């Protein structure tokens, strides 16, 4: 059987194209943020998180919080599911997986979890992923920080709505139960785009407040009412629905909030925030 490989499309653009530089960036983020990374309570089970997907030189400071917390927790997951928005418009229907067997980065390959993906029964359409950065940017972090055996499933969310998020959450829970695989869910999203820091911060807080209340409908309303250009609000809502399906009292924690102007000063910035979703074990 032929192994179809999705080659790295954004190495050298959103993250370095050589192993040494990728690891150096990861260690730089970790060293810079080490003292601010939160420790989970001993009885916390990780459900997933929200992680940004800009060029890692910009949003790695937020992303590293989630990945290092997972690493420190020593919790193990069979399947890492990445749900990301569709920036290209290349997609069929509401969501798309892909038919690739392997996903390649300069750090090596990650294996697609075909059993889990088959259980999801979502339409596969490779073009939805071929030129999409928001899933791929997560892969070097996963490879650097996760030292357990896992496979991945990549899902591009073409339609971001309350209903599509709720249905996807139900499908993810069902696939996890049917396959007997423990899932870690990563919602890939940046926050407000191309406003001043002050304007973006104000807009983002409307959405962040609803995330912290685990209120997916509130997230959708805040995005629409306040015109918040958070590109992955659909994946975020999906994570919140999954959290509520897995626990009657999930906890959503804001890990770090920042913006591109902290790295490259500008009047117009892109905002980033990372979160972790947990429940009692």
Coordinates of C-alpha atoms in Angstrom, one line a residue:
X1 CA 0.0 0.0 0.0
X2 CA 1.4 3.4 -1.0
X3 CA 2.1 5.8 1.8
X4 CA 0.9 9.2 0.9
X5 CA 3.0 11.9 2.5
X6 CA 1.9 15.5 3.0
X7 CA 5.1 17.4 2.7
X8 CA 5.8 20.4 4.9
X9 CA 4.4 23.4 3.0
X10 CA 5.3 26.2 5.5
X11 CA 8.8 25.2 6.7
X12 CA 11.1 28.2 6.1
X13 CA 8.1 30.5 6.3
X14 CA 6.1 30.0 9.5
X15 CA 8.8 28.0 11.2
X16 CA 12.4 27.1 10.3
X17 CA 13.3 24.5 7.7
X18 CA 16.0 22.8 9.7
X19 CA 15.9 20.7 12.8
X20 CA 18.5 22.6 14.8
X21 CA 16.7 25.9 14.4
X22 CA 13.3 24.5 15.3
X23 CA 14.6 23.0 18.5
X24 CA 16.5 26.2 19.3
X25 CA 13.3 28.2 18.9
X26 CA 11.4 25.8 21.2
X27 CA 14.1 26.0 23.9
X28 CA 14.1 29.8 23.6
X29 CA 10.3 30.0 24.1
X30 CA 10.6 27.6 27.0
X31 CA 13.5 29.6 28.6
X32 CA 11.6 32.9 28.2
X33 CA 8.3 31.6 29.6
X34 CA 9.5 29.0 32.1
X35 CA 8.7 31.0 35.2
X36 CA 5.2 31.9 34.0
X37 CA 4.0 28.4 33.0
X38 CA 1.3 27.2 35.2
X39 CA 1.3 23.8 37.0
X40 CA -1.9 21.7 36.8
X41 CA -3.5 20.4 40.0
X42 CA -2.5 16.8 40.5
X43 CA -6.1 15.5 39.8
X44 CA -6.5 17.4 36.5
X45 CA -7.1 15.5 33.3
X46 CA -6.2 17.4 30.2
X47 CA -8.9 17.5 27.5
X48 CA -7.2 19.9 25.1
X49 CA -6.4 23.5 24.5
X50 CA -6.4 26.6 22.3
X51 CA -3.1 27.3 20.6
X52 CA -2.2 30.1 18.1
X53 CA -0.9 29.3 14.6
X54 CA 1.1 32.4 13.4
X55 CA 4.7 32.2 12.5
X56 CA 6.3 30.6 15.6
X57 CA 8.6 33.6 16.1
X58 CA 5.5 35.6 16.9
X59 CA 3.1 33.2 18.6
X60 CA 5.5 30.6 20.1
X61 CA 5.5 32.4 23.4
X62 CA 1.8 31.6 23.8
X63 CA 1.9 28.1 22.3
X64 CA 4.8 26.9 24.5
X65 CA 2.6 27.2 27.6
X66 CA 0.1 24.6 26.4
X67 CA 2.7 22.1 25.1
X68 CA 5.0 22.3 28.1
X69 CA 2.0 21.8 30.5
X70 CA 1.1 18.6 28.6
X71 CA 4.7 17.5 28.7
X72 CA 5.0 18.1 32.4
X73 CA 1.7 16.4 33.2
X74 CA 3.1 13.1 31.9
X75 CA -0.4 12.3 30.6
X76 CA -0.5 10.1 27.5
X77 CA -2.8 10.4 24.5
X78 CA -3.3 7.9 21.7
X79 CA -4.6 10.5 19.2
X80 CA -3.9 14.1 18.9
X81 CA -6.6 15.8 17.0
X82 CA -6.0 19.3 15.5
X83 CA -9.0 21.3 14.4
X84 CA -8.1 24.4 12.4
X85 CA -9.9 27.0 10.4
X86 CA -9.7 27.2 6.6
X87 CA -7.9 30.3 5.4
X88 CA -7.7 29.3 1.7
X89 CA -11.3 28.6 0.8
X90 CA -10.3 25.2 -0.5
X91 CA -12.7 22.8 1.1
X92 CA -15.7 20.6 0.5
X93 CA -18.7 20.7 2.8
X94 CA -18.3 21.6 6.5
X95 CA -15.2 19.8 7.5
X96 CA -12.4 17.9 5.8
X97 CA -9.8 15.3 6.9
X98 CA -7.1 14.2 4.5
X99 CA -6.0 10.9 2.9
X100 CA -2.3 11.3 3.8
X101 CA -0.7 8.5 5.7
X102 CA 2.1 10.7 7.0
X103 CA 2.6 14.4 7.7
X104 CA 6.1 15.6 7.3
X105 CA 8.1 18.4 8.9
X106 CA 11.9 18.9 9.2
X107 CA 11.7 17.0 12.5
X108 CA 10.4 13.8 10.8
X109 CA 6.9 12.4 10.1
X110 CA 3.8 12.0 12.1
X111 CA 1.4 9.2 11.4
X112 CA -2.2 9.7 10.6
X113 CA -4.6 7.8 12.8
X114 CA -6.7 6.1 10.1
X115 CA -8.8 4.2 12.6
X116 CA -9.9 7.3 14.5
X117 CA -10.4 9.2 11.2
X118 CA -12.5 6.4 9.8
X119 CA -14.6 6.5 12.9
X120 CA -15.2 10.2 12.4
X121 CA -16.5 9.5 8.9
X122 CA -15.8 13.0 7.6
X123 CA -15.1 13.8 4.0
X124 CA -11.4 13.7 3.1
X125 CA -10.2 16.5 0.8
X126 CA -6.5 17.0 0.6
X127 CA -6.6 20.4 -1.1
X128 CA -8.2 21.8 2.1
X129 CA -4.9 21.0 3.9
X130 CA -2.3 21.3 1.2
X131 CA -2.0 25.1 1.4
X132 CA -3.3 25.6 5.0
X133 CA -0.8 26.7 7.6
X134 CA -2.9 26.6 10.8
X135 CA -2.7 22.9 11.3
X136 CA 0.9 22.4 10.1
X137 CA 2.3 25.0 12.5
X138 CA 1.2 22.8 15.4
X139 CA 3.2 19.8 14.3
X140 CA 6.8 20.9 15.2
X141 CA 5.6 21.7 18.8
X142 CA 4.0 18.3 19.0
X143 CA 7.1 16.6 17.8
X144 CA 9.4 18.6 20.1
X145 CA 7.4 18.4 23.3
X146 CA 5.5 15.1 23.2
X147 CA 7.6 12.1 24.2
X148 CA 4.8 9.5 24.1
X149 CA 3.5 7.3 21.2
X150 CA 0.7 9.0 19.4
X151 CA -0.9 9.5 16.0
X152 CA -2.6 12.5 14.6
X153 CA -5.9 13.5 12.9
X154 CA -6.0 16.8 11.0
X155 CA -9.4 18.5 10.5
X156 CA -10.0 21.6 8.6
X157 CA -13.2 23.4 9.6
X158 CA -14.7 25.1 6.6
X159 CA -17.9 26.3 8.2
X160 CA -17.6 27.9 11.7
X161 CA -21.0 27.9 13.4
X162 CA -22.5 26.8 16.7
X163 CA -24.2 23.8 15.0
X164 CA -21.1 22.7 13.1
X165 CA -19.0 22.9 16.3
X166 CA -21.5 21.0 18.3
X167 CA -21.8 18.2 15.7
X168 CA -18.0 17.9 15.3
X169 CA -17.6 17.7 19.1
X170 CA -20.2 14.8 19.2
X171 CA -18.4 13.0 16.4
X172 CA -15.0 13.4 18.1
X173 CA -16.4 12.0 21.4
X174 CA -18.0 9.1 19.5
X175 CA -14.9 8.3 17.6
X176 CA -12.8 8.3 20.8
X177 CA -15.2 5.9 22.5
X178 CA -15.7 3.6 19.5
X179 CA -11.9 3.3 18.9
X180 CA -11.0 3.2 22.6
X181 CA -8.4 5.9 22.0
X182 CA -7.7 8.7 24.4
X183 CA -7.9 12.0 22.5
X184 CA -6.1 15.3 23.0
X185 CA -7.9 18.1 21.1
X186 CA -6.0 21.1 19.9
X187 CA -8.1 24.1 18.7
X188 CA -5.9 26.1 16.4
X189 CA -6.7 29.8 16.4
X190 CA -5.3 33.3 16.5
X191 CA -7.3 36.1 18.0
X192 CA -8.1 39.6 16.7
X193 CA -6.2 40.8 13.6
X194 CA -4.8 44.1 12.5
X195 CA -6.1 46.6 15.0
X196 CA -4.1 48.5 17.5
X197 CA -3.1 46.6 20.6
X198 CA -5.6 48.5 22.7
X199 CA -8.5 47.9 20.3
X200 CA -7.6 44.2 19.9
X201 CA -7.3 43.6 23.6
X202 CA -10.7 45.1 24.2
X203 CA -12.3 43.0 21.4
X204 CA -10.5 39.8 22.5
X205 CA -11.7 40.1 26.1
X206 CA -15.3 39.7 25.0
X207 CA -14.4 36.3 23.5
X208 CA -12.0 35.3 26.2
X209 CA -14.6 35.9 28.9
X210 CA -16.9 33.5 27.2
X211 CA -14.2 30.9 26.7
X212 CA -13.4 31.0 30.4
X213 CA -17.1 30.4 31.1
X214 CA -17.0 27.4 28.7
X215 CA -19.8 29.0 26.8
X216 CA -19.5 28.2 23.0
X217 CA -22.7 30.0 22.1
X218 CA -21.3 33.1 23.9
X219 CA -18.1 32.8 21.9
X220 CA -20.0 32.9 18.7
X221 CA -22.2 35.8 19.8
X222 CA -19.1 37.8 21.0
X223 CA -17.3 37.2 17.7
X224 CA -20.2 38.4 15.7
X225 CA -21.4 41.3 17.9
X226 CA -18.0 42.8 18.4
X227 CA -16.5 41.9 15.0
X228 CA -13.6 40.0 16.5
X229 CA -11.5 38.6 13.8
X230 CA -10.5 35.5 15.7
X231 CA -9.9 33.1 12.8
X232 CA -10.5 29.8 14.6
X233 CA -13.6 30.5 16.7
X234 CA -15.2 27.3 15.3
X235 CA -12.4 25.1 16.6
X236 CA -12.5 26.9 19.9
X237 CA -16.3 26.3 20.2
X238 CA -15.6 22.6 19.3
X239 CA -13.2 22.3 22.2
X240 CA -15.7 23.9 24.6
X241 CA -18.4 21.5 23.5
X242 CA -16.1 18.5 23.9
X243 CA -15.2 19.7 27.4
X244 CA -18.9 19.8 28.4
X245 CA -19.5 16.4 26.9
X246 CA -16.7 14.9 28.8
X247 CA -17.3 16.6 32.2
X248 CA -20.1 18.3 34.0
X249 CA -17.6 20.8 35.4
X250 CA -14.7 21.4 33.0
X251 CA -12.2 24.1 33.7
X252 CA -10.8 26.4 31.0
X253 CA -7.7 28.3 32.0
X254 CA -6.1 31.2 30.1
X255 CA -2.3 30.5 29.9
X256 CA -0.9 33.5 28.1
X257 CA -2.2 36.4 26.1
X258 CA 0.0 38.5 23.8
X259 CA 0.4 40.1 20.3
X260 CA 2.7 40.3 17.4
X261 CA 3.8 43.9 18.4
X262 CA 5.7 42.4 21.3
X263 CA 8.1 40.9 18.8
X264 CA 7.9 43.4 15.9
X265 CA 6.5 46.8 17.0
X266 CA 3.7 47.9 14.8
X267 CA 0.5 50.1 15.1
X268 CA -1.5 47.1 13.8
X269 CA -1.0 43.8 15.5
X270 CA -2.3 40.2 15.5
X271 CA -3.4 38.9 18.9
X272 CA -2.6 35.5 20.4
X273 CA -3.9 33.6 23.4
X274 CA -3.5 30.0 24.7
X275 CA -5.8 28.1 26.9
X276 CA -6.0 24.6 28.5
X277 CA -9.2 22.7 29.1
X278 CA -9.2 20.2 32.0
X279 CA -11.5 18.2 34.2
X280 CA -11.2 16.2 37.3
X281 CA -9.7 12.7 36.8

